[in-house]
Each structure stands twice: as C-alpha cells, then as structure tokens.
Coordinates of C-alpha atoms in Angstrom, one line a residue:
X1 CA 22.1 5.9 0.1
X2 CA 20.5 5.6 3.5
X3 CA 16.7 6.0 3.3
X4 CA 15.0 7.5 6.3
X5 CA 11.2 7.6 6.6
X6 CA 9.8 10.6 8.4
X7 CA 6.1 11.0 9.5
X8 CA 5.3 14.5 8.5
X9 CA 6.0 17.1 5.9
X10 CA 6.7 19.6 8.6
X11 CA 9.4 17.4 10.1
X12 CA 11.1 16.8 6.7
X13 CA 11.0 20.5 5.9
X14 CA 12.5 21.5 9.2
X15 CA 15.6 19.3 8.9
X16 CA 18.7 21.3 9.4
X17 CA 21.5 19.2 7.9
X18 CA 24.7 18.8 10.0
X19 CA 27.4 17.9 7.4
X20 CA 29.9 16.4 9.8
X21 CA 27.2 14.2 11.4
X22 CA 25.9 13.1 8.0
X23 CA 29.4 12.2 6.8
X24 CA 30.0 10.2 10.0
X25 CA 26.8 8.2 9.8
X26 CA 27.2 7.6 6.0
X27 CA 30.8 6.4 6.5
X28 CA 29.7 3.9 9.2
X29 CA 27.2 2.4 6.8
X30 CA 29.1 2.7 3.5
X31 CA 26.7 5.2 2.0
X32 CA 27.3 8.4 0.2
X33 CA 24.2 10.2 1.4
X34 CA 20.9 10.3 3.3
X35 CA 17.5 10.6 1.7
X36 CA 14.7 11.6 4.1
X37 CA 11.1 11.1 2.9
X38 CA 7.5 11.4 3.9
X39 CA 4.3 10.3 2.1
X40 CA 2.8 13.8 2.9
X41 CA 3.5 16.0 -0.1
X42 CA 3.3 19.6 -1.3
X43 CA 1.9 18.7 -4.7
X44 CA -1.2 16.5 -4.8
X45 CA 0.2 14.7 -7.8
X46 CA 3.3 13.6 -5.9
X47 CA 3.7 10.3 -4.0
X48 CA 6.5 11.3 -1.7
X49 CA 8.4 14.4 -0.6
X50 CA 12.1 14.0 -0.1
X51 CA 15.4 15.7 0.8
X52 CA 18.8 14.4 -0.1
X53 CA 22.0 15.2 1.8
X54 CA 25.4 14.1 0.5
X55 CA 28.1 16.3 1.9
X56 CA 30.7 13.6 1.6
X57 CA 30.6 14.1 -2.2
X58 CA 30.3 17.9 -1.9
X59 CA 26.5 18.2 -2.0
X60 CA 25.0 19.5 1.2
X61 CA 21.5 19.2 -0.3
X62 CA 20.6 18.1 -3.9
X63 CA 17.5 19.4 -5.6
X64 CA 16.9 16.3 -7.7
X65 CA 18.6 13.0 -7.2
X66 CA 17.6 10.4 -9.7
X67 CA 19.8 7.6 -8.4
X68 CA 18.5 7.9 -4.9
X69 CA 14.9 8.2 -6.1
X70 CA 15.3 4.9 -7.9
X71 CA 16.5 3.3 -4.7
X72 CA 13.6 5.0 -2.8
X73 CA 11.1 3.6 -5.3
X74 CA 12.3 0.1 -4.8
X75 CA 12.2 0.6 -1.0
X76 CA 8.6 1.9 -1.2
X77 CA 7.4 -1.1 -3.2
X78 CA 9.4 -3.7 -1.3
X79 CA 8.0 -2.4 2.0
X80 CA 4.5 -1.8 0.9
X81 CA 4.6 1.9 1.6
X82 CA 2.7 2.5 -1.7
X83 CA 0.0 0.5 -3.4
X84 CA 1.9 -2.1 -5.4
X85 CA 0.9 -3.3 -8.9
X86 CA 2.9 -5.1 -11.6
X87 CA 3.8 -1.6 -12.7
X88 CA 4.0 1.0 -9.9
X89 CA 4.5 4.7 -10.8
X90 CA 5.9 7.0 -8.1
X91 CA 6.3 10.8 -8.3
X92 CA 9.1 12.0 -6.1
X93 CA 9.1 15.7 -5.2
X94 CA 12.4 17.2 -4.0
X95 CA 14.3 20.5 -3.8
X96 CA 11.4 22.7 -2.4
X97 CA 13.4 23.7 0.7
X98 CA 16.3 25.1 -1.4
X99 CA 13.9 26.8 -3.9
X100 CA 14.7 24.4 -6.7
X101 CA 11.6 22.2 -6.8
X102 CA 11.7 19.1 -8.9
X103 CA 9.6 16.1 -9.7
X104 CA 11.3 12.8 -10.5
X105 CA 9.3 9.9 -12.1
X106 CA 10.1 6.4 -10.9
X107 CA 8.5 3.3 -12.4
X108 CA 9.0 0.0 -10.5
X109 CA 8.1 -3.2 -12.4
X110 CA 7.6 -6.4 -10.3
X111 CA 6.5 -9.9 -10.9
X112 CA 5.2 -12.1 -8.1
X113 CA 6.4 -9.6 -5.5
X114 CA 10.0 -9.6 -6.9
X115 CA 11.2 -6.3 -8.3
X116 CA 12.3 -6.8 -11.9
X117 CA 13.2 -3.2 -13.0
X118 CA 13.4 0.3 -11.7
X119 CA 13.2 3.2 -14.2
X120 CA 13.9 6.8 -13.4
X121 CA 13.0 9.8 -15.6
X122 CA 11.7 13.3 -15.8
X123 CA 12.5 16.6 -17.4
X124 CA 15.4 18.9 -16.8
X125 CA 16.3 22.6 -17.2
X126 CA 19.8 23.8 -17.9
X127 CA 20.9 26.1 -15.1
X128 CA 24.5 26.6 -16.1
X129 CA 26.8 25.8 -19.0
X130 CA 30.5 25.8 -19.2
X131 CA 33.7 24.0 -20.3
X132 CA 36.5 22.3 -18.4
X133 CA 40.0 22.6 -19.7
X134 CA 42.7 20.2 -18.6

C-alpha cells in the first residue's frame, strides 16, 4: 500500500478517486492500493482519518482496511507522526465518505525505537451472508 499524508480533513474528504490513475501509480510502485490519511479526525477519539483506494483488486474505496491500517500504524510510529511509547495505540477512522464509518484499532509495540509487533483489531458487523458453489 502507498501511504499518502494529507494536511486537512477537508482535503481527504474531497478526494475524487480516479481508478485508472490509481491503478497506474500502484503498478509503478508494486502496490495494490493507496491510503490517504490526515491527523485531523471526525471523532475526537480517533488518531487519524483515512481513505483506502484499491481499484486494481476490485475495490474503488474500502470502508475498513485492517492490513493497510497496520502498515499505516507502523508508518506513523516510525516517522514520529504520533507520540511514541513502548506501546502506541492508534485509532484509525475510515469509511465516512461512503457512509460506512469504521474504527480500526492498531497497537504498535517497539523497543529502542525498533518496531517489534503491529496488532490490528476492532469489531465488525455482518452486512451480507451467502454461499459460493463451485
């Protein structure tokens, strides 16, 4: 995932994804998506507000991306974007622009400024159920 810092919540919320351009940029960098983020949030309890675009794998915009949130958590800690402690908890809000708000919890554990583990969690709600027959 390509992680793109953005200065304001307004700028993140106004992004109009261009699927062909996203696919082109991602293919040049060997990524499957772009996660834009800002440290300005909708909810006071959140650390960052994000949007995730992955049209190359059939997802124009994802409401909750755990894998990318884990990578983002490591990025935030490694680059000092958030206050860093031996255990740094980050709340990622995502999906607001597509009316499917989510909060993803990321815990980054580090030792002597070296990231040791990244854990991702949260709660989920079933929105569809089905069966595949081959």
